[in-house]
Amino acid sequence: GYGVSLLFVGSSIAKLSTGLASMAHGLVGLDLSFNAFGKKGTAALVQAFQNNRRFSQTLILLNLAGNKISME
């Protein structure tokens, strides 16, 4: 398959999350493995998934391996 490897930190994952929340057709796969987006980035990503119900119908792969994910 095709893949792109990008490194996101807190502010850039928040910007990505804004775009994800507005995707009208959802998304099939998202690989955010080995990034450093921290608590704010994690919260922004969760909010994007909550705001875009299409993801629950379209998302097949979500890779968050290698991240320290915390909502505390």
XYZ file of C-alpha atoms in Angstrom:
72
model
C 0.000 0.000 0.000
C 0.850 3.645 -0.056
C 1.948 5.384 3.074
C 3.289 8.662 4.285
C 5.282 9.030 7.467
C 4.856 12.345 9.259
C 5.805 13.467 12.743
C 3.206 15.486 14.609
C 3.606 17.418 17.819
C 0.883 19.044 19.955
C 0.025 22.080 17.826
C 0.236 20.288 14.479
C -1.914 17.351 15.634
C -4.516 19.903 16.746
C -4.522 21.360 13.216
C -4.751 17.879 11.698
C -7.626 17.070 14.056
C -9.540 20.141 12.869
C -9.262 18.840 9.316
C -10.254 15.318 10.346
C -13.362 16.603 12.094
C -14.563 18.235 8.880
C -13.967 15.326 6.482
C -17.345 14.677 4.891
C -16.541 11.153 3.677
C -14.622 9.839 6.673
C -11.321 8.045 6.431
C -10.282 4.423 5.823
C -6.879 4.424 7.521
C -4.842 6.707 9.741
C -1.304 5.956 10.876
C -0.106 8.284 13.622
C 2.401 5.842 15.084
C 5.493 7.115 16.901
C 4.435 10.737 17.236
C 4.714 13.114 20.148
C 1.377 14.867 20.338
C 0.920 14.766 24.150
C -2.211 15.479 26.175
C -3.517 18.396 24.106
C -2.960 16.563 20.848
C -4.637 13.436 22.230
C -7.630 15.493 23.364
C -7.850 17.173 19.936
C -7.738 13.810 18.174
C -10.456 12.358 20.416
C -12.599 15.451 19.811
C -12.170 15.062 16.043
C -13.417 11.475 16.193
C -16.352 12.497 18.373
C -17.286 15.359 16.041
C -17.121 13.277 12.864
C -19.441 10.291 13.239
C -18.461 9.143 9.733
C -15.243 7.661 11.151
C -17.166 4.938 12.970
C -18.533 3.838 9.586
C -15.374 4.131 7.474
C -12.235 3.755 9.614
C -10.646 0.320 9.271
C -7.117 1.029 10.572
C -6.009 3.410 13.311
C -2.362 2.982 14.303
C -1.300 4.854 17.444
C 1.584 2.526 18.360
C 4.596 4.088 20.025
C 2.715 7.058 21.459
C 2.298 8.038 25.083
C -1.432 8.643 25.101
C -2.960 10.125 28.207
C -6.080 12.089 29.017
C -4.920 12.901 32.564
